[in-house]
């Protein structure tokens, strides 16, 4: 317990580094500390699971240590659900929550999918989001399918911590290289059998893979099964289950030609090169002693404890801020905070005052009591530390401050805020910050960074509803998702001359419990009309003229369908907010989680905005998703987020929608809000096509025979499940921009890298290229031109792109960003032989001659099928390259003068 508890005191050094990550992981003397493995609240209580997690990590730690050149080992905290029985050795968490857990242990969705995987929404070298494991996997029930749990955990750790990718390819298991079929693997020294499992009439058997004369590759279903006994030590990102594999691929043994994600995403670099470039590696040196055994802290979630710390200084009288605080505070107390939570309240100006000691929320009357404590008058200076110290005192009267939460709102400057940083660090409390207006203390965000809290910003533009959005985002980081408040709608408008604000809100079948409609205004109560999906007009709005708000709580479960509203007013601003909860504890609600890639942006580096849309573990596809990014100047930029696997988006159809943000207009804070709408094109998929996960083992070789595993649970492709109509809004927090020059802002943004270039032969002599168009500024606008180059050497094309042969692209006019590009060309000045590999890459150029990074490298392998195949293959020739044929390419293109084939023996090709 000692080393783990002490780690909280140096978290500030880790959490203030700029990257927006909820993780508490840090390195301390080569040991990883602050790793949080959380057991999902829906996992049935089973104390043996805790021991099995310990066993997995204990196996993984020395394996990681040796694989990284005696550098790293593990120390872990296990987060235990509140509903499990308490034990003497379980302690209350400090900053650890389900939201910042690094590993989630949850029941599989769907039930037969126990595949370990890591969410990875960034680029090569970017840290992943979270590792997903199932109880069956941890218990060793999937040993045959995924290998030893400890080794698999190290594979996933490399995804999570160092941003490397897999070195296998489930969709393309073989490729042609110099006329020979090769298995996608690393290193190429890994040997094995290539066979296919055939089943007929209830019986199955193995046979050698047959050769497809049209493609030059093996038939569909052919598998490469590594021998159990190997001499090769690499690679963990290919087949960590093989006994001899104890290392990552290096520059010396990395298979740069294999069409896998590691090569595609990391520009042909080996996994060890990427790991070696990580901050972890740079901060450590190999040790000369064996690592200690992992330490484990057992942490059990307790009741939620929250103290509101609210600024009531004189500046809060500006721009209706104090009244807006009351509106947002009432939403939080009436709707967002969960039942059985404890809530207290402190206000501050130049001194702090306790407005309410901790009260447990057990009924509506408890909520009403707290709303009456909200501040109603503004005066005095600003002393943030006074407010925080008073909050600690309120909490300590009933509970330790470990794991408690403080919601800190201020609009004023306070140069003494750093005076309580040490007290904050020592408290173990999580601080969520709300910066209101352009003058809020610049050091405010340091408090949320050092404690893992949420940081938000609300401008004085009332119609943007930023303050209510900030408080609406403060649902619990622990407990079941069915208990959390979900925001369905948030919008506002300034109306003139009895104008109407009309719209609709979709209540889908996954939500509907505790549904609340909240309307606010700035001068006079508007006319409010609301109809449910059956057309019945809703009555009973509770109107609070003092706070200038009205709300309606829908009893029971709100009707599924489209709710319509009409609000009428003159010369004032109205806002509408709708929140709800899951309709059923057993039906996961559709959720939208949004974030930026960093909490600070330095011009001209772009920011990336992400929205992750899920129902349970299943992604929601083809939704309409927009991000609204508002600067301190009050300017709002609207971005369409895409799940197309191009530009800022790492993987297509994974439910993560992304886009670059480059439209800086000032220094300072920017707020982020995401709106997501489903409809006839939004569908639920059975599971995610995992981008980063342990390879499913097709079978094992025993006594020179393959013992097949059951087939891997397949992803359902092109299956139209029940279409979903839904609406959601989500706060993406805030970020702070710096280095933005005065207007006019110069164009320093190049086109984004093309990451989905594909190539294939077309009609024998032509090569067809497809890719997603980049923009003039990353993935916005239209690029000026493309540079396409080719080479028969993959490394020459990567390292000497400007010296490689350029393709004539004068007829290629770039399309608008995110459009599909197609280009057909004949390679010129290249001499081909059958089996020749040609590599292709693209660079985009904008109107001021800024160039993108080199694209991923596509390849075509020249394969000319035979006229006929021999009827009886010879048993003594099991490896044969494609016969060499000279093909002379002239300026007009490839011209095949004469093709002579001589087929001797079996045409089936074996590995390496």
CSV table of C-alpha atoms in Angstrom, one decimal, residues 561-753:
chain,number,residue,atom,x,y,z
A,561,UNK,CA,-40.7,8.8,-30.5
A,562,UNK,CA,-40.4,12.4,-31.6
A,563,UNK,CA,-41.4,15.1,-29.0
A,564,UNK,CA,-42.2,18.5,-30.5
A,565,UNK,CA,-41.8,21.9,-28.8
A,566,UNK,CA,-42.6,25.5,-29.7
A,567,UNK,CA,-41.3,28.4,-27.6
A,568,UNK,CA,-42.4,32.0,-28.3
A,569,UNK,CA,-40.8,35.2,-26.9
A,570,UNK,CA,-39.6,38.7,-27.9
A,571,UNK,CA,-36.3,40.4,-27.4
A,572,UNK,CA,-34.7,37.8,-25.2
A,573,UNK,CA,-32.7,34.5,-25.3
A,574,UNK,CA,-34.3,31.1,-24.6
A,575,UNK,CA,-32.6,27.8,-24.0
A,576,UNK,CA,-33.9,24.2,-24.0
A,577,UNK,CA,-32.3,21.3,-22.3
A,578,UNK,CA,-33.6,17.7,-22.2
A,579,UNK,CA,-32.1,15.0,-20.0
A,580,UNK,CA,-33.1,11.4,-19.3
A,581,UNK,CA,-31.8,8.1,-18.0
A,582,UNK,CA,-31.7,4.5,-19.2
A,583,UNK,CA,-35.2,3.0,-19.6
A,584,UNK,CA,-34.1,-0.4,-18.4
A,585,UNK,CA,-31.1,-1.5,-16.3
A,586,UNK,CA,-30.6,-4.5,-18.6
A,587,UNK,CA,-30.7,-2.5,-21.9
A,588,UNK,CA,-27.6,-0.4,-22.4
A,589,UNK,CA,-28.5,3.2,-23.4
A,590,UNK,CA,-27.0,4.8,-26.5
A,591,UNK,CA,-24.2,7.1,-25.2
A,592,UNK,CA,-22.0,9.8,-26.7
A,593,UNK,CA,-18.6,10.5,-25.1
A,594,UNK,CA,-16.7,13.4,-26.6
A,595,UNK,CA,-13.2,14.8,-26.0
A,596,UNK,CA,-10.3,16.7,-27.5
A,597,UNK,CA,-7.0,15.0,-28.0
A,598,UNK,CA,-5.2,17.5,-25.8
A,599,UNK,CA,-6.3,20.1,-23.2
A,600,UNK,CA,-3.9,22.7,-24.7
A,601,UNK,CA,-3.4,23.7,-28.3
A,602,UNK,CA,-0.4,25.7,-29.6
A,603,UNK,CA,-0.9,27.3,-33.0
A,604,UNK,CA,-0.3,26.1,-35.6
A,605,UNK,CA,-0.7,22.5,-34.3
A,606,UNK,CA,-4.2,21.3,-35.0
A,607,UNK,CA,-6.5,19.9,-32.4
A,608,UNK,CA,-8.5,16.7,-32.9
A,609,UNK,CA,-12.1,16.3,-31.7
A,610,UNK,CA,-13.5,12.9,-31.1
A,611,UNK,CA,-17.1,11.5,-30.4
A,612,UNK,CA,-17.5,7.9,-29.4
A,613,UNK,CA,-21.0,6.7,-29.9
A,614,UNK,CA,-22.0,3.3,-28.4
A,615,UNK,CA,-24.8,1.2,-27.2
A,616,UNK,CA,-22.9,-0.9,-24.6
A,617,UNK,CA,-19.9,-2.2,-26.5
A,618,UNK,CA,-21.4,-2.0,-29.9
A,619,UNK,CA,-20.7,1.1,-32.1
A,620,UNK,CA,-23.4,3.2,-33.7
A,621,UNK,CA,-22.6,3.8,-37.3
A,622,UNK,CA,-23.7,6.3,-39.9
A,623,UNK,CA,-24.9,8.9,-37.4
A,624,UNK,CA,-24.9,12.6,-38.1
A,625,UNK,CA,-22.4,14.1,-35.7
A,626,UNK,CA,-21.3,17.7,-35.4
A,627,UNK,CA,-19.0,19.5,-33.0
A,628,UNK,CA,-19.6,23.1,-31.9
A,629,UNK,CA,-16.4,24.8,-30.8
A,630,UNK,CA,-16.7,28.2,-29.2
A,631,UNK,CA,-13.8,30.6,-28.5
A,632,UNK,CA,-13.5,33.3,-25.9
A,633,UNK,CA,-14.4,35.8,-28.6
A,634,UNK,CA,-17.8,34.2,-28.9
A,635,UNK,CA,-17.2,32.8,-32.3
A,636,UNK,CA,-18.6,29.3,-32.8
A,637,UNK,CA,-17.2,26.9,-35.5
A,638,UNK,CA,-19.3,23.9,-36.6
A,639,UNK,CA,-17.5,20.8,-37.7
A,640,UNK,CA,-19.0,17.6,-39.2
A,641,UNK,CA,-17.3,14.6,-37.5
A,642,UNK,CA,-16.7,11.6,-39.6
A,643,UNK,CA,-16.2,7.9,-39.1
A,644,UNK,CA,-14.5,7.3,-42.5
A,645,UNK,CA,-11.1,6.1,-41.5
A,646,UNK,CA,-9.4,9.1,-43.2
A,647,UNK,CA,-7.9,12.4,-42.0
A,648,UNK,CA,-8.3,12.6,-38.2
A,649,UNK,CA,-10.3,9.4,-38.1
A,650,UNK,CA,-8.1,6.4,-37.2
A,651,UNK,CA,-10.5,3.6,-38.2
A,652,UNK,CA,-13.6,3.4,-40.4
A,653,UNK,CA,-16.9,2.2,-38.9
A,654,UNK,CA,-15.7,1.8,-35.3
A,655,UNK,CA,-18.2,4.3,-33.9
A,656,UNK,CA,-15.6,6.9,-33.2
A,657,UNK,CA,-16.2,10.1,-35.2
A,658,UNK,CA,-13.3,12.5,-35.6
A,659,UNK,CA,-12.1,15.8,-37.3
A,660,UNK,CA,-9.3,18.2,-37.2
A,661,UNK,CA,-9.8,21.7,-35.7
A,662,UNK,CA,-7.7,24.4,-37.2
A,663,UNK,CA,-10.0,27.5,-37.1
A,664,UNK,CA,-8.3,29.3,-34.2
A,665,UNK,CA,-9.4,32.9,-33.9
A,666,UNK,CA,-7.9,33.9,-30.5
A,667,UNK,CA,-5.8,32.8,-27.6
A,668,UNK,CA,-7.6,31.5,-24.5
A,669,UNK,CA,-10.3,29.0,-23.7
A,670,UNK,CA,-12.5,27.1,-26.2
A,671,UNK,CA,-15.5,25.0,-25.2
A,672,UNK,CA,-16.6,21.9,-27.1
A,673,UNK,CA,-20.1,20.5,-27.5
A,674,UNK,CA,-21.0,17.5,-29.7
A,675,UNK,CA,-24.5,16.8,-31.2
A,676,UNK,CA,-25.3,13.4,-32.5
A,677,UNK,CA,-28.5,12.4,-34.4
A,678,UNK,CA,-29.4,8.9,-35.6
A,679,UNK,CA,-32.0,8.1,-38.2
A,680,UNK,CA,-32.7,5.8,-41.0
A,681,UNK,CA,-29.0,5.4,-41.8
A,682,UNK,CA,-27.8,4.7,-38.2
A,683,UNK,CA,-27.4,1.0,-37.4
A,684,UNK,CA,-26.1,-1.1,-34.6
A,685,UNK,CA,-23.3,-3.5,-35.3
A,686,UNK,CA,-22.9,-6.8,-33.5
A,687,UNK,CA,-19.3,-6.0,-32.6
A,688,UNK,CA,-16.4,-3.8,-33.4
A,689,UNK,CA,-13.9,-4.9,-36.1
A,690,UNK,CA,-11.1,-4.6,-33.7
A,691,UNK,CA,-8.2,-2.5,-34.8
A,692,UNK,CA,-5.9,-3.5,-31.9
A,693,UNK,CA,-6.2,-6.8,-30.2
A,694,UNK,CA,-4.7,-10.2,-29.6
A,695,UNK,CA,-4.8,-12.5,-32.6
A,696,UNK,CA,-7.3,-15.3,-32.4
A,697,UNK,CA,-5.4,-18.6,-32.7
A,698,UNK,CA,-6.9,-20.8,-35.5
A,699,UNK,CA,-5.3,-23.9,-34.2
A,700,UNK,CA,-2.2,-25.6,-32.7
A,701,UNK,CA,0.2,-28.0,-34.2
A,702,UNK,CA,0.6,-31.2,-32.1
A,703,UNK,CA,2.5,-34.2,-33.4
A,704,UNK,CA,2.6,-32.5,-36.8
A,705,UNK,CA,-1.2,-32.4,-36.9
A,706,UNK,CA,-3.3,-29.3,-36.6
A,707,UNK,CA,-5.7,-29.2,-33.7
A,708,UNK,CA,-8.3,-26.7,-34.8
A,709,UNK,CA,-10.0,-24.2,-32.5
A,710,UNK,CA,-13.6,-23.3,-33.1
A,711,UNK,CA,-14.0,-20.6,-35.8
A,712,UNK,CA,-13.4,-17.1,-34.6
A,713,UNK,CA,-16.7,-15.3,-33.8
A,714,UNK,CA,-17.2,-13.4,-37.0
A,715,UNK,CA,-18.2,-9.7,-37.3
A,716,UNK,CA,-21.5,-9.5,-39.0
A,717,UNK,CA,-20.8,-7.5,-42.1
A,718,UNK,CA,-23.5,-5.6,-44.0
A,719,UNK,CA,-26.2,-6.8,-41.7
A,720,UNK,CA,-28.9,-4.3,-41.1
A,721,UNK,CA,-30.0,-4.5,-37.5
A,722,UNK,CA,-32.9,-2.5,-36.1
A,723,UNK,CA,-32.3,1.0,-37.2
A,724,UNK,CA,-32.2,3.6,-34.4
A,725,UNK,CA,-33.4,7.1,-34.2
A,726,UNK,CA,-31.9,9.1,-31.4
A,727,UNK,CA,-30.6,12.5,-30.4
A,728,UNK,CA,-27.8,13.3,-27.9
A,729,UNK,CA,-25.6,16.2,-26.9
A,730,UNK,CA,-22.3,15.8,-25.0
A,731,UNK,CA,-19.9,18.2,-23.5
A,732,UNK,CA,-16.3,17.7,-24.7
A,733,UNK,CA,-14.9,19.9,-22.0
A,734,UNK,CA,-12.6,22.7,-22.9
A,735,UNK,CA,-9.1,23.4,-24.1
A,736,UNK,CA,-6.7,26.4,-24.0
A,737,UNK,CA,-5.1,27.8,-27.1
A,738,UNK,CA,-1.9,29.8,-27.2
A,739,UNK,CA,0.4,31.3,-29.9
A,740,UNK,CA,-2.5,32.4,-32.1
A,741,UNK,CA,-1.3,35.5,-34.1
A,742,UNK,CA,-3.4,38.5,-34.6
A,743,UNK,CA,-5.7,38.6,-37.7
A,744,UNK,CA,-5.2,38.0,-40.5
A,745,UNK,CA,-4.1,34.5,-39.3
A,746,UNK,CA,-1.6,33.0,-41.8
A,747,UNK,CA,-2.2,29.7,-43.6
A,748,UNK,CA,0.3,27.3,-41.9
A,749,UNK,CA,-1.9,24.2,-42.1
A,750,UNK,CA,-0.9,21.6,-44.7
A,751,UNK,CA,-3.2,18.9,-46.1
A,752,UNK,CA,-3.6,15.9,-43.8
A,753,UNK,CA,-1.8,12.6,-44.5
